[in-house]
Structure formats: structure tokens, C-alpha cells
Amino acid sequence: MTPSIAATMSAQGHVKDPKLADAGVSRIEWAEREMPVLRQIRARFERDRPLKGKRIAACLHVTTETANLMLTLKAGGAEIALCASNPLSTQDDVVAALVHRYGIPTFAIKGEDAETYYSHIDAVIDSKPEFTMDDGCDLVTVLHTKRGDAIGTVIAGTEETTTGVIRLRSMVRDGALRYPILAVNDSKTKYLFDNRYGTGQSTLDGVIRATNRLIAGSTVVVLGYGWCGRGVASRARGMGAHVIVTEVDPLPALEAVMDGFQVMPAPEAVKLGDVFVTVTGNIHVLALDHFRSMKNGAIVANSGHFNVELDLDSLRKEAKSVRTVRPFVEEYTLPLDKQIFVLGEGRLINLAAAEGHPAAVMDMSFANQALGIEYLLSHARELKPNVYPIPKALDQEIARLKLEALGVRIDTLTPEQSAYLASWQQGT
Ligand SMILES: NC(=O)c1ccc[n+]([C@@H]2O[C@H](COP(=O)([O-])OP(=O)(O)OC[C@H]3O[C@@H](n4cnc5c(N)ncnc54)[C@H](O)[C@@H]3O)[C@@H](O)[C@H]2O)c1
């Protein structure tokens, strides 16, 4: 971190430009309109103040939707400190609004270097949290490795994304995790909507905003057919792309086949694609050999949590030159003058070049976060250090509230139907 950047950091936060605060407020209020479930929770929290005086350290993508979650926790009485969970996903106007209009200490600057990113995580840990709210497990990892001094006061936490949950389970296997964590990602009201429809739409939004490329008629290769991959593949098809899927697991590969996509190994797909999107949570899914086989002009993006899915170090070494040709588009010129365009430095493209998920899906993800913290208040002491799902009843309640907000009504079981489903004697 350069001394001039360090000088702008205080206990109130680290803001790129305070003058952006009013623009941030307008966008936060715009997102709030699409977050009816979180609004209801906020109204109840305001009344009952269940989180009064509880200290929460959050490491999340700093977006308008996250701001609404922070305002909900604050309405419940919590004392919050927030930092970014990715160096390129921060919305600087939101940080300015959180610090200068809402008084929530927030440490995040879009495009921050690795040193600044980790100094921001340190800053939220300095608030001596009782609860952590993480997205990708960087906050939890720092607490367990470099900041053991602050772990004693932590009671429990939540984790937002697939990659974070995978890292936590690995900590449990190694006997390293020191407090219980709720896997928000594993709620149905999270992954079925946020990962699928949220990542699906916003990833294409990011690719389009960065490149203005016509999707119709393009060959889009989606690497990984998990919940995010399903969303990206179906939205790309909806826009007229010819979609190819690559997988390593036979089950999602078979699903992709029956969903009507062409499935083939990556070394074959790389020769055909115009646009590539990795969404695996895995490392070097596109490696140097893949880049070498791509068509001239191929566009490559990642929407998985970390920027490890593309082996950009090897690509950079191979390249004769690298230059930025548009915001979030880097042109790598390889020997024989082949050009590959990498978007958003390989970081999640929906947050780097677009605005992340639409508020309507984050409404449910963040309802899980808010209700998860409330649940931990009364249950954390009974839980051993491990990874736990959000209770099914909360998941269903969030779906019920969302349907209600959408004005959609459903049927209820008749007593006869309930009895039938509970019995084993009735057959043919
Ligand atoms: N961009 C976003 O806003 C956003 C939102 C939610 C999740 N995520 C992240 O996206 C990633 C994927 O999440 P998910 O919920 O879809 O996970 P998932 O576990 O449901 O799916 C991942 C899929 O990738 C496959 N895979 C693994 N290695 C592969 C390889 N080398 N080649 C091809 N396929 C491979 C797996 O078999 C699996 O089917 C995670 O890193 C997650 O944290 C990003």
C-alpha cells in the first residue's frame, strides 16, 4: 500500500471518493425496491432490536444489495464493520454512502492491490467481532492464521458462497476450524436462485458490458455445469448462442446433455468457442495449452469465486505483448499474432464489469444471512466448530415471504393428502 493510500484510511473506513456518497444512496435505495423479504426483516429488526450491541465483521462484495443487508443488521442493533471479499467487486459509491451517509465503517476500494485488500480485512478484525460474515473464506482464514489474537471473542459465523463452504469443510477435515459456521450457500433459497439466475444473468451482463459483443450466433463455452454453470448456459442459449458445456463429473455432464447442450472435453471445446466462461471453483481450468488452441479473437472470462480458474501467469509469459484495449478487456498477443481477450483480469466478471446479481435474488441470499445471524444468537453455544446448514424452516419461510411479495399464492395439503403422504399402508 502506498503511503498516500494508507493516509486515507481511518477507523470510520477507507473510501475512494466521499463525493460519490449521494450517487451511492440513490443506487442503494433502487436495490431496496427489489428486496421485499429483507425489507420485512429490517422492519422487524427495527422493532425488536435482536442484534443490539452485537459486533459483526463482514467480508462481502460491497454492492448496493450488501449495503441493504448492512442497514438491516444495523436496524437490528448490530455494530458492523465491512470490507470487500474481492479486490475488483467493490462499488466505490456504495462505500462512500455507507461511511458518510449511514455511518457504517467500510473498508474497500475498487481495484485495491493485495496488500490493501488484506489491510482492510485486518481493519474489520480490529473491531473485535463476535460474528463473522464471509464470502469466500478469506476473513475466516486470516482470523485462523495471522490474527489468532482476535479469534477468542468470535462466537460463530456465516459463509455466502460455494468456494467458501468448500474451504471451510477442508478446515474441518484438518481440525483447524475453531467456531461454528452456517453455510448460507447451501440454502435452497440461495443457490437455486442466486447461483443459477443471478450468476446466469449478471455474468452475461458483465461479458456484454465489457465487450459489447453480440451473443446471438456466438459459440459460448461454459466450463462447469454446477448451479452457476446451469444459469450461464441457459441464459446464453436464451440470447441465441450455441452453447458447449465441459465437465469433470459425469452426473452434471449427463444433465447438461439432457438439457440439450453439447458436452465435450475442454481440449476440443477450446477450438470451437468464441466466448469462454469458467464457473467451476477450480484451479487452471483454462491452462496454457487451452489458450494456445483457441481461435484468434477468443474472449475469456471467469465467474467463479477466485481468479485462479484461468492460468493467466502462463498466458502472460507466453504473450508477446499485453495491453488494455477497453475497460476490463486485456488483449494478449501470442506468437503467430493470435489474440486472446481476457476480461476483468480473470476476476468474477459479473462483479468486475457489471453490478453483480440483481437485487431480487440477493433479497433471498441476504435474508438467509440476516436470519442466519439471528439464529446463531440463540443457538451458537450449542454448536461445535463445524459447518451447518441454515435450518430448513428458515429456508422455507424465506421462500414463502418471497412468493407473498411476488403476489403468488399456492395450494395447501388437504387433511386427506397429509394423511396419505404420512402413511405406508395405502398402495395400489
Ligand atoms: N460470480 C458470482 O457472483 C458467483 C455466485 C455464486 C457462486 N460463485 C462461485 O462460482 C463457482 C461455482 O459455484 P457453483 O455453485 O456453480 O458450484 P458447483 O459445485 O455447483 O459447480 C461447480 C461445477 O464445476 C465442475 N468442475 C470442477 N472442476 C472442473 C473442471 N476442471 N472442468 C469442468 N468442470 C469442472 C464440478 O464438477 C461442478 O459440477 C464457485 O467458485 C462459487 O463460489 C460465483
Short mmCIF file of C-alpha atoms and ligand atoms in Angstrom, two decimals:
data_model
loop_
_atom_site.label_atom_id
_atom_site.label_comp_id
_atom_site.label_asym_id
_atom_site.label_seq_id
_atom_site.Cartn_x
_atom_site.Cartn_y
_atom_site.Cartn_z
CA MET A 1 0.00 0.00 0.00
CA THR A 2 1.45 3.37 -0.94
CA PRO A 3 1.74 5.92 1.95
CA SER A 4 -0.81 8.20 0.22
CA ILE A 5 -3.39 5.39 0.15
CA ALA A 6 -2.68 4.42 3.77
CA ALA A 7 -3.20 8.04 4.84
CA THR A 8 -6.82 8.00 3.69
CA MET A 9 -7.74 5.06 5.97
CA SER A 10 -9.35 5.68 9.39
CA ALA A 11 -11.45 3.77 11.92
CA GLN A 12 -14.54 5.01 10.02
CA GLY A 13 -13.43 3.31 6.82
CA HIS A 14 -11.45 3.58 3.63
CA VAL A 15 -13.27 5.39 0.86
CA LYS A 16 -12.03 6.18 -2.63
CA ASP A 17 -14.12 9.32 -3.08
CA PRO A 18 -16.57 10.75 -0.47
CA LYS A 19 -18.21 12.86 -3.21
CA LEU A 20 -19.80 9.66 -4.59
CA ALA A 21 -21.96 9.25 -1.44
CA ASP A 22 -25.20 10.72 -2.84
CA ALA A 23 -24.98 8.61 -6.01
CA GLY A 24 -24.45 5.60 -3.74
CA VAL A 25 -27.56 6.40 -1.68
CA SER A 26 -29.72 6.58 -4.83
CA ARG A 27 -28.48 3.21 -6.07
CA ILE A 28 -28.84 1.58 -2.63
CA GLU A 29 -32.45 2.80 -2.49
CA TRP A 30 -33.04 1.48 -6.03
CA ALA A 31 -31.86 -2.00 -4.98
CA GLU A 32 -34.03 -1.85 -1.84
CA ARG A 33 -37.18 -1.66 -4.02
CA GLU A 34 -36.41 -5.20 -5.25
CA MET A 35 -35.67 -6.62 -1.79
CA PRO A 36 -39.09 -7.08 -0.13
CA VAL A 37 -38.07 -10.02 2.06
CA LEU A 38 -35.09 -8.18 3.50
CA ARG A 39 -37.31 -5.08 3.99
CA GLN A 40 -39.72 -7.12 6.12
CA ILE A 41 -36.84 -8.50 8.18
CA ARG A 42 -35.46 -4.97 8.58
CA ALA A 43 -38.84 -3.68 9.84
CA ARG A 44 -38.99 -6.46 12.46
CA PHE A 45 -35.35 -5.91 13.45
CA GLU A 46 -36.05 -2.18 13.90
CA ARG A 47 -38.90 -3.02 16.25
CA ASP A 48 -37.30 -5.85 18.26
CA ARG A 49 -33.55 -4.95 18.06
CA PRO A 50 -32.45 -8.63 18.34
CA LEU A 51 -28.82 -7.85 17.47
CA LYS A 52 -28.42 -4.99 19.96
CA GLY A 53 -24.73 -4.37 20.67
CA LYS A 54 -23.53 -7.46 18.77
CA ARG A 55 -20.32 -6.90 16.82
CA ILE A 56 -20.26 -8.33 13.29
CA ALA A 57 -17.29 -8.29 10.88
CA ALA A 58 -18.43 -8.76 7.28
CA CYS A 59 -16.26 -9.54 4.25
CA LEU A 60 -18.63 -9.40 1.27
CA HIS A 61 -18.77 -7.91 -2.23
CA VAL A 62 -19.51 -4.26 -1.46
CA THR A 63 -22.56 -3.70 -3.67
CA THR A 64 -25.91 -1.94 -3.30
CA GLU A 65 -27.52 -5.19 -2.11
CA THR A 66 -24.83 -5.71 0.53
CA ALA A 67 -25.48 -2.14 1.71
CA ASN A 68 -29.12 -3.12 2.27
CA LEU A 69 -28.01 -6.14 4.30
CA MET A 70 -25.74 -3.89 6.40
CA LEU A 71 -28.64 -1.47 7.00
CA THR A 72 -30.82 -4.42 8.08
CA LEU A 73 -28.21 -5.62 10.59
CA LYS A 74 -27.74 -2.07 11.86
CA ALA A 75 -31.53 -1.71 12.25
CA GLY A 76 -31.35 -4.82 14.45
CA GLY A 77 -28.84 -3.03 16.70
CA ALA A 78 -25.60 -4.63 15.42
CA GLU A 79 -22.27 -2.83 15.27
CA ILE A 80 -20.82 -3.71 11.88
CA ALA A 81 -17.51 -3.34 10.08
CA LEU A 82 -17.44 -4.26 6.39
CA CYS A 83 -14.63 -4.95 3.91
CA ALA A 84 -14.51 -6.30 0.36
CA SER A 85 -14.34 -10.02 -0.43
CA ASN A 86 -12.70 -9.33 -3.80
CA PRO A 87 -10.36 -6.53 -4.90
CA LEU A 88 -12.36 -5.77 -8.06
CA SER A 89 -16.01 -6.17 -6.97
CA THR A 90 -16.35 -3.00 -4.87
CA GLN A 91 -18.75 -0.23 -5.89
CA ASP A 92 -16.99 2.92 -4.69
CA ASP A 93 -20.20 4.98 -4.48
CA VAL A 94 -21.68 2.37 -2.12
CA VAL A 95 -18.62 2.56 0.17
CA ALA A 96 -18.90 6.36 0.22
CA ALA A 97 -22.61 6.17 1.11
CA LEU A 98 -22.11 3.53 3.81
CA VAL A 99 -19.38 5.56 5.54
CA HIS A 100 -20.58 9.13 5.00
CA ARG A 101 -24.39 8.75 4.99
CA TYR A 102 -25.12 5.66 7.06
CA GLY A 103 -22.17 5.67 9.49
CA ILE A 104 -21.14 2.06 8.82
CA PRO A 105 -17.34 1.56 8.87
CA THR A 106 -16.49 0.17 5.42
CA PHE A 107 -13.03 -0.57 4.05
CA ALA A 108 -12.96 -1.18 0.29
CA ILE A 109 -11.64 0.45 -2.86
CA LYS A 110 -12.31 -0.98 -6.31
CA GLY A 111 -9.04 -2.21 -7.84
CA GLU A 112 -7.15 -2.28 -4.50
CA ASP A 113 -3.86 -4.21 -4.51
CA ALA A 114 -3.41 -7.39 -2.47
CA GLU A 115 -1.73 -5.53 0.40
CA THR A 116 -4.61 -3.04 0.70
CA TYR A 117 -7.16 -5.88 0.40
CA TYR A 118 -5.62 -7.67 3.39
CA SER A 119 -5.16 -4.44 5.38
CA HIS A 120 -8.93 -3.97 5.01
CA ILE A 121 -9.57 -7.48 6.37
CA ASP A 122 -7.29 -6.59 9.28
CA ALA A 123 -9.28 -3.42 9.87
CA VAL A 124 -12.59 -5.28 10.28
CA ILE A 125 -10.91 -7.83 12.55
CA ASP A 126 -9.72 -4.91 14.70
CA SER A 127 -13.42 -4.30 15.54
CA LYS A 128 -13.19 -7.48 17.73
CA PRO A 129 -16.13 -9.27 16.12
CA GLU A 130 -18.42 -11.75 17.86
CA PHE A 131 -19.75 -12.92 14.50
CA THR A 132 -18.13 -13.17 11.06
CA MET A 133 -19.98 -12.96 7.75
CA ASP A 134 -17.70 -14.14 4.96
CA ASP A 135 -17.85 -14.65 1.18
CA GLY A 136 -15.06 -16.96 0.03
CA CYS A 137 -13.47 -17.63 3.49
CA ASP A 138 -10.66 -15.04 3.33
CA LEU A 139 -11.77 -13.33 6.58
CA VAL A 140 -12.04 -16.67 8.41
CA THR A 141 -8.67 -17.81 7.06
CA VAL A 142 -6.91 -14.62 8.21
CA LEU A 143 -8.53 -14.96 11.66
CA HIS A 144 -7.32 -18.56 11.93
CA THR A 145 -3.80 -17.93 10.64
CA LYS A 146 -2.47 -14.41 11.18
CA ARG A 147 -4.99 -12.91 13.65
CA GLY A 148 -5.33 -15.57 16.33
CA ASP A 149 -5.29 -12.64 18.82
CA ALA A 150 -8.88 -11.78 17.80
CA ILE A 151 -10.43 -15.24 17.48
CA GLY A 152 -11.23 -15.66 21.19
CA THR A 153 -14.24 -13.33 21.06
CA VAL A 154 -15.74 -14.88 17.91
CA ILE A 155 -18.82 -16.98 18.68
CA ALA A 156 -19.93 -18.06 15.19
CA GLY A 157 -20.18 -17.04 11.55
CA THR A 158 -21.85 -17.39 8.18
CA GLU A 159 -20.43 -18.15 4.71
CA GLU A 160 -22.01 -16.94 1.49
CA THR A 161 -20.51 -18.92 -1.41
CA THR A 162 -19.70 -22.42 -2.71
CA THR A 163 -15.93 -21.88 -2.70
CA GLY A 164 -16.01 -20.58 0.90
CA VAL A 165 -18.02 -23.61 2.06
CA ILE A 166 -15.52 -25.95 0.32
CA ARG A 167 -12.61 -24.20 2.10
CA LEU A 168 -14.43 -24.41 5.47
CA ARG A 169 -15.08 -28.14 5.05
CA SER A 170 -11.39 -28.57 4.34
CA MET A 171 -10.62 -26.67 7.60
CA VAL A 172 -12.98 -29.04 9.46
CA ARG A 173 -11.18 -32.08 7.95
CA ASP A 174 -7.85 -30.68 9.17
CA GLY A 175 -9.29 -29.97 12.64
CA ALA A 176 -8.49 -26.27 12.07
CA LEU A 177 -11.91 -24.58 12.33
CA ARG A 178 -12.40 -23.00 15.76
CA TYR A 179 -16.05 -21.88 15.70
CA PRO A 180 -19.33 -22.97 14.04
CA ILE A 181 -20.31 -21.52 10.66
CA LEU A 182 -23.64 -21.58 8.82
CA ALA A 183 -23.35 -22.37 5.10
CA VAL A 184 -25.75 -19.80 3.67
CA ASN A 185 -24.80 -21.03 0.18
CA ASP A 186 -26.42 -24.40 0.87
CA SER A 187 -29.91 -22.96 1.43
CA LYS A 188 -32.21 -23.68 -1.49
CA THR A 189 -33.40 -20.05 -1.42
CA LYS A 190 -29.74 -19.16 -2.05
CA TYR A 191 -28.13 -21.47 -4.60
CA LEU A 192 -31.20 -22.26 -6.69
CA PHE A 193 -31.73 -18.55 -7.38
CA ASP A 194 -28.54 -16.57 -6.67
CA ASN A 195 -26.07 -19.04 -8.19
CA ARG A 196 -28.36 -20.03 -11.07
CA TYR A 197 -30.42 -17.00 -12.15
CA GLY A 198 -28.18 -14.36 -10.53
CA THR A 199 -24.85 -15.60 -11.90
CA GLY A 200 -26.54 -16.59 -15.16
CA GLN A 201 -27.83 -13.11 -15.95
CA SER A 202 -25.10 -10.99 -14.39
CA THR A 203 -22.23 -12.97 -15.96
CA LEU A 204 -23.59 -12.33 -19.43
CA ASP A 205 -24.24 -8.73 -18.38
CA GLY A 206 -20.54 -8.45 -17.43
CA VAL A 207 -19.33 -10.01 -20.69
CA ILE A 208 -21.61 -7.75 -22.73
CA ARG A 209 -20.78 -4.55 -20.83
CA ALA A 210 -17.05 -5.25 -21.18
CA THR A 211 -17.11 -6.21 -24.88
CA ASN A 212 -20.45 -5.15 -26.44
CA ARG A 213 -20.21 -8.49 -28.25
CA LEU A 214 -23.30 -9.96 -29.93
CA ILE A 215 -24.17 -13.20 -28.17
CA ALA A 216 -26.64 -14.43 -30.81
CA GLY A 217 -24.88 -16.81 -33.16
CA SER A 218 -21.72 -16.98 -31.00
CA THR A 219 -20.38 -20.22 -29.62
CA VAL A 220 -20.26 -19.85 -25.83
CA VAL A 221 -18.31 -22.47 -23.87
CA VAL A 222 -19.37 -22.85 -20.23
CA LEU A 223 -16.78 -24.70 -18.14
CA GLY A 224 -18.51 -26.31 -15.13
CA TYR A 225 -22.21 -27.24 -15.02
CA GLY A 226 -22.94 -26.60 -11.34
CA TRP A 227 -25.61 -24.13 -10.24
CA CYS A 228 -23.75 -21.15 -11.71
CA GLY A 229 -22.88 -23.01 -14.92
CA ARG A 230 -26.52 -24.03 -15.43
CA GLY A 231 -27.53 -20.39 -15.17
CA VAL A 232 -24.86 -19.10 -17.55
CA ALA A 233 -25.57 -21.85 -20.11
CA SER A 234 -29.34 -21.35 -20.10
CA ARG A 235 -29.12 -17.52 -20.32
CA ALA A 236 -26.56 -17.73 -23.15
CA ARG A 237 -28.84 -20.11 -25.05
CA GLY A 238 -31.73 -17.72 -24.41
CA MET A 239 -29.77 -15.00 -26.18
CA GLY A 240 -29.20 -17.18 -29.22
CA ALA A 241 -25.77 -18.62 -28.53
CA HIS A 242 -24.69 -22.10 -29.48
CA VAL A 243 -23.63 -23.43 -26.05
CA ILE A 244 -20.99 -26.06 -25.29
CA VAL A 245 -20.53 -27.39 -21.75
CA THR A 246 -17.42 -29.01 -20.25
CA GLU A 247 -17.48 -31.02 -17.01
CA VAL A 248 -15.42 -33.46 -14.93
CA ASP A 249 -18.35 -35.01 -13.03
CA PRO A 250 -20.49 -37.48 -15.04
CA LEU A 251 -23.75 -36.50 -13.31
CA PRO A 252 -23.89 -32.77 -14.17
CA ALA A 253 -22.39 -33.68 -17.57
CA LEU A 254 -25.34 -36.01 -18.19
CA GLU A 255 -27.77 -33.33 -17.03
CA ALA A 256 -26.19 -30.88 -19.48
CA VAL A 257 -26.65 -33.43 -22.29
CA MET A 258 -30.33 -33.90 -21.44
CA ASP A 259 -30.80 -30.15 -21.02
CA GLY A 260 -29.87 -30.03 -24.70
CA PHE A 261 -26.28 -28.76 -24.57
CA GLN A 262 -23.31 -30.14 -26.46
CA VAL A 263 -20.84 -31.68 -23.98
CA MET A 264 -17.20 -32.39 -24.81
CA PRO A 265 -13.72 -32.26 -23.22
CA ALA A 266 -12.17 -28.82 -22.85
CA PRO A 267 -9.30 -29.51 -25.32
CA GLU A 268 -11.95 -29.96 -28.06
CA ALA A 269 -14.23 -27.13 -26.91
CA VAL A 270 -11.40 -24.56 -26.90
CA LYS A 271 -11.04 -24.93 -30.68
CA LEU A 272 -14.71 -24.02 -31.24
CA GLY A 273 -15.56 -21.28 -28.75
CA ASP A 274 -15.92 -17.54 -29.33
CA VAL A 275 -16.64 -16.75 -25.67
CA PHE A 276 -15.49 -18.80 -22.65
CA VAL A 277 -16.83 -18.62 -19.10
CA THR A 278 -15.32 -20.64 -16.25
CA VAL A 279 -17.61 -21.32 -13.25
CA THR A 280 -16.02 -24.32 -11.54
CA GLY A 281 -14.41 -23.04 -8.32
CA ASN A 282 -11.33 -24.97 -9.51
CA ILE A 283 -7.79 -24.00 -10.47
CA HIS A 284 -6.36 -23.66 -14.04
CA VAL A 285 -9.47 -24.91 -15.78
CA LEU A 286 -8.19 -23.00 -18.79
CA ALA A 287 -4.42 -23.53 -18.96
CA LEU A 288 -1.76 -22.55 -21.49
CA ASP A 289 -2.45 -25.46 -23.86
CA HIS A 290 -6.11 -24.45 -23.96
CA PHE A 291 -5.27 -20.82 -24.75
CA ARG A 292 -2.88 -21.96 -27.49
CA SER A 293 -5.68 -23.93 -29.20
CA MET A 294 -8.26 -21.12 -29.10
CA LYS A 295 -9.41 -19.22 -32.17
CA ASN A 296 -7.93 -15.81 -32.87
CA GLY A 297 -10.07 -13.23 -31.05
CA ALA A 298 -11.48 -15.59 -28.40
CA ILE A 299 -12.96 -13.85 -25.35
CA VAL A 300 -12.24 -15.43 -21.96
CA ALA A 301 -13.96 -14.64 -18.66
CA ASN A 302 -14.28 -16.20 -15.23
CA SER A 303 -17.29 -16.04 -12.93
CA GLY A 304 -16.04 -18.47 -10.28
CA HIS A 305 -15.08 -17.02 -6.91
CA PHE A 306 -11.29 -16.74 -7.28
CA ASN A 307 -9.17 -15.62 -10.23
CA VAL A 308 -7.33 -18.97 -10.29
CA GLU A 309 -9.59 -20.61 -12.88
CA LEU A 310 -7.57 -19.09 -15.75
CA ASP A 311 -3.81 -19.67 -15.78
CA LEU A 312 -3.02 -16.06 -16.61
CA ASP A 313 0.58 -16.23 -15.34
CA SER A 314 1.45 -18.76 -18.05
CA LEU A 315 -0.54 -16.85 -20.65
CA ARG A 316 1.32 -13.63 -19.74
CA LYS A 317 4.70 -15.41 -20.06
CA GLU A 318 3.73 -16.77 -23.47
CA ALA A 319 2.39 -13.46 -24.76
CA LYS A 320 4.49 -11.18 -26.95
CA SER A 321 2.51 -8.25 -25.58
CA VAL A 322 -0.41 -7.46 -23.27
CA ARG A 323 -2.39 -4.23 -23.41
CA THR A 324 -5.70 -2.89 -22.18
CA VAL A 325 -7.96 -2.22 -25.16
CA ARG A 326 -11.18 -1.28 -23.32
CA PRO A 327 -12.07 -1.09 -19.62
CA PHE A 328 -11.93 -4.67 -18.28
CA VAL A 329 -10.56 -6.07 -21.58
CA GLU A 330 -6.89 -7.08 -21.91
CA GLU A 331 -5.55 -8.18 -25.26
CA TYR A 332 -2.89 -10.91 -25.08
CA THR A 333 -0.99 -11.26 -28.34
CA LEU A 334 0.53 -14.73 -28.64
CA PRO A 335 3.23 -15.93 -31.08
CA LEU A 336 1.87 -16.04 -34.69
CA ASP A 337 -0.09 -12.90 -33.71
CA LYS A 338 -3.08 -14.75 -32.28
CA GLN A 339 -5.07 -12.50 -29.94
CA ILE A 340 -6.92 -13.65 -26.83
CA PHE A 341 -9.06 -11.14 -24.90
CA VAL A 342 -9.20 -11.70 -21.12
CA LEU A 343 -11.96 -9.90 -19.23
CA GLY A 344 -11.73 -8.35 -15.75
CA GLU A 345 -8.24 -9.74 -15.01
CA GLY A 346 -9.88 -13.15 -14.61
CA ARG A 347 -11.86 -12.00 -11.57
CA LEU A 348 -15.59 -12.68 -11.32
CA ILE A 349 -16.76 -10.82 -14.38
CA ASN A 350 -20.30 -10.15 -13.18
CA LEU A 351 -18.95 -8.06 -10.31
CA ALA A 352 -15.87 -6.65 -12.05
CA ALA A 353 -17.53 -5.32 -15.21
CA ALA A 354 -21.22 -5.28 -14.22
CA GLU A 355 -23.06 -4.74 -10.93
CA GLY A 356 -23.25 -8.31 -9.64
CA HIS A 357 -26.51 -10.15 -9.12
CA PRO A 358 -29.83 -8.36 -9.44
CA ALA A 359 -31.27 -7.29 -6.08
CA ALA A 360 -34.28 -9.60 -6.49
CA VAL A 361 -32.10 -12.70 -5.95
CA MET A 362 -29.80 -11.12 -3.37
CA ASP A 363 -33.00 -10.42 -1.42
CA MET A 364 -33.19 -14.14 -0.62
CA SER A 365 -29.45 -14.72 -0.17
CA PHE A 366 -29.23 -11.86 2.31
CA ALA A 367 -32.45 -12.84 4.06
CA ASN A 368 -30.57 -16.08 4.79
CA GLN A 369 -27.62 -14.05 6.12
CA ALA A 370 -29.79 -11.88 8.40
CA LEU A 371 -31.91 -14.76 9.73
CA GLY A 372 -28.78 -16.92 10.00
CA ILE A 373 -27.09 -14.43 12.34
CA GLU A 374 -30.31 -14.16 14.37
CA TYR A 375 -30.44 -17.97 14.62
CA LEU A 376 -26.80 -18.10 15.75
CA LEU A 377 -27.54 -15.63 18.55
CA SER A 378 -29.63 -18.22 20.35
CA HIS A 379 -28.06 -21.46 19.06
CA ALA A 380 -24.32 -20.88 18.52
CA ARG A 381 -23.38 -22.01 22.04
CA GLU A 382 -24.90 -25.47 21.35
CA LEU A 383 -22.90 -25.91 18.13
CA LYS A 384 -19.40 -27.40 17.89
CA PRO A 385 -16.89 -25.92 15.41
CA ASN A 386 -18.25 -27.29 12.14
CA VAL A 387 -20.20 -26.25 9.02
CA TYR A 388 -24.01 -26.32 9.40
CA PRO A 389 -26.93 -25.73 7.02
CA ILE A 390 -29.45 -22.97 7.65
CA PRO A 391 -32.46 -24.74 9.26
CA LYS A 392 -34.99 -25.89 6.64
CA ALA A 393 -37.80 -23.99 8.36
CA LEU A 394 -35.98 -20.66 7.78
CA ASP A 395 -35.29 -21.58 4.14
CA GLN A 396 -38.99 -22.32 3.59
CA GLU A 397 -40.04 -19.16 5.41
CA ILE A 398 -37.86 -17.08 3.06
CA ALA A 399 -39.46 -18.77 0.02
CA ARG A 400 -42.93 -18.12 1.50
CA LEU A 401 -42.18 -14.43 2.08
CA LYS A 402 -40.76 -14.08 -1.45
CA LEU A 403 -43.85 -15.67 -3.03
CA GLU A 404 -46.06 -13.40 -0.93
CA ALA A 405 -44.10 -10.35 -2.12
CA LEU A 406 -44.49 -11.53 -5.73
CA GLY A 407 -48.25 -11.88 -5.20
CA VAL A 408 -48.12 -15.60 -5.94
CA ARG A 409 -50.40 -17.91 -3.95
CA ILE A 410 -50.09 -21.70 -3.70
CA ASP A 411 -52.23 -24.58 -2.50
CA THR A 412 -52.14 -26.27 0.89
CA LEU A 413 -52.41 -30.01 1.52
CA THR A 414 -55.89 -31.29 2.43
CA PRO A 415 -56.04 -33.38 5.67
CA GLU A 416 -56.58 -36.44 3.43
CA GLN A 417 -53.44 -35.63 1.42
CA SER A 418 -51.35 -35.07 4.58
CA ALA A 419 -52.51 -38.40 6.00
CA TYR A 420 -51.78 -40.15 2.66
CA LEU A 421 -48.25 -38.78 2.47
CA ALA A 422 -47.61 -39.87 6.08
CA SER A 423 -48.86 -43.43 5.64
CA TRP A 424 -47.15 -46.51 4.21
CA GLN A 425 -50.17 -48.87 4.27
CA GLN A 426 -52.00 -47.36 1.29
CA GLY A 427 -50.76 -48.70 -2.07
CA THR A 428 -52.40 -49.72 -5.33
N1 LIG B 1 -19.95 -14.87 -9.86
C1 LIG B 1 -20.70 -14.91 -8.77
O1 LIG B 1 -21.32 -13.92 -8.37
C2 LIG B 1 -20.85 -16.20 -8.05
C3 LIG B 1 -22.06 -16.51 -7.37
C4 LIG B 1 -22.16 -17.75 -6.74
C5 LIG B 1 -21.08 -18.64 -6.75
N2 LIG B 1 -19.91 -18.27 -7.37
C6 LIG B 1 -18.74 -19.14 -7.44
O2 LIG B 1 -18.81 -19.87 -8.67
C7 LIG B 1 -18.14 -21.13 -8.54
C8 LIG B 1 -19.09 -22.27 -8.92
O3 LIG B 1 -20.17 -22.28 -7.99
P1 LIG B 1 -21.36 -23.36 -8.12
O4 LIG B 1 -22.31 -23.04 -7.02
O5 LIG B 1 -21.83 -23.44 -9.51
O6 LIG B 1 -20.53 -24.69 -7.74
P2 LIG B 1 -20.95 -26.21 -8.04
O7 LIG B 1 -20.14 -27.02 -7.11
O8 LIG B 1 -22.45 -26.34 -8.05
O9 LIG B 1 -20.45 -26.44 -9.56
C9 LIG B 1 -19.12 -26.47 -9.96
C10 LIG B 1 -19.04 -27.47 -11.11
O10 LIG B 1 -17.76 -27.36 -11.74
C11 LIG B 1 -17.35 -28.67 -12.08
N3 LIG B 1 -15.89 -28.68 -12.28
C12 LIG B 1 -14.89 -28.75 -11.36
N4 LIG B 1 -13.68 -28.75 -11.96
C13 LIG B 1 -13.92 -28.69 -13.30
C14 LIG B 1 -13.09 -28.66 -14.45
N5 LIG B 1 -11.76 -28.71 -14.34
N6 LIG B 1 -13.68 -28.60 -15.67
C15 LIG B 1 -15.03 -28.57 -15.80
N7 LIG B 1 -15.88 -28.59 -14.74
C16 LIG B 1 -15.33 -28.65 -13.51
C17 LIG B 1 -17.82 -29.53 -10.93
O11 LIG B 1 -17.89 -30.90 -11.31
C18 LIG B 1 -19.18 -28.92 -10.63
O12 LIG B 1 -20.22 -29.56 -11.35
C19 LIG B 1 -17.66 -21.17 -7.08
O13 LIG B 1 -16.35 -20.66 -7.03
C20 LIG B 1 -18.61 -20.20 -6.38
O14 LIG B 1 -18.09 -19.72 -5.18
C21 LIG B 1 -19.79 -17.09 -8.05
#
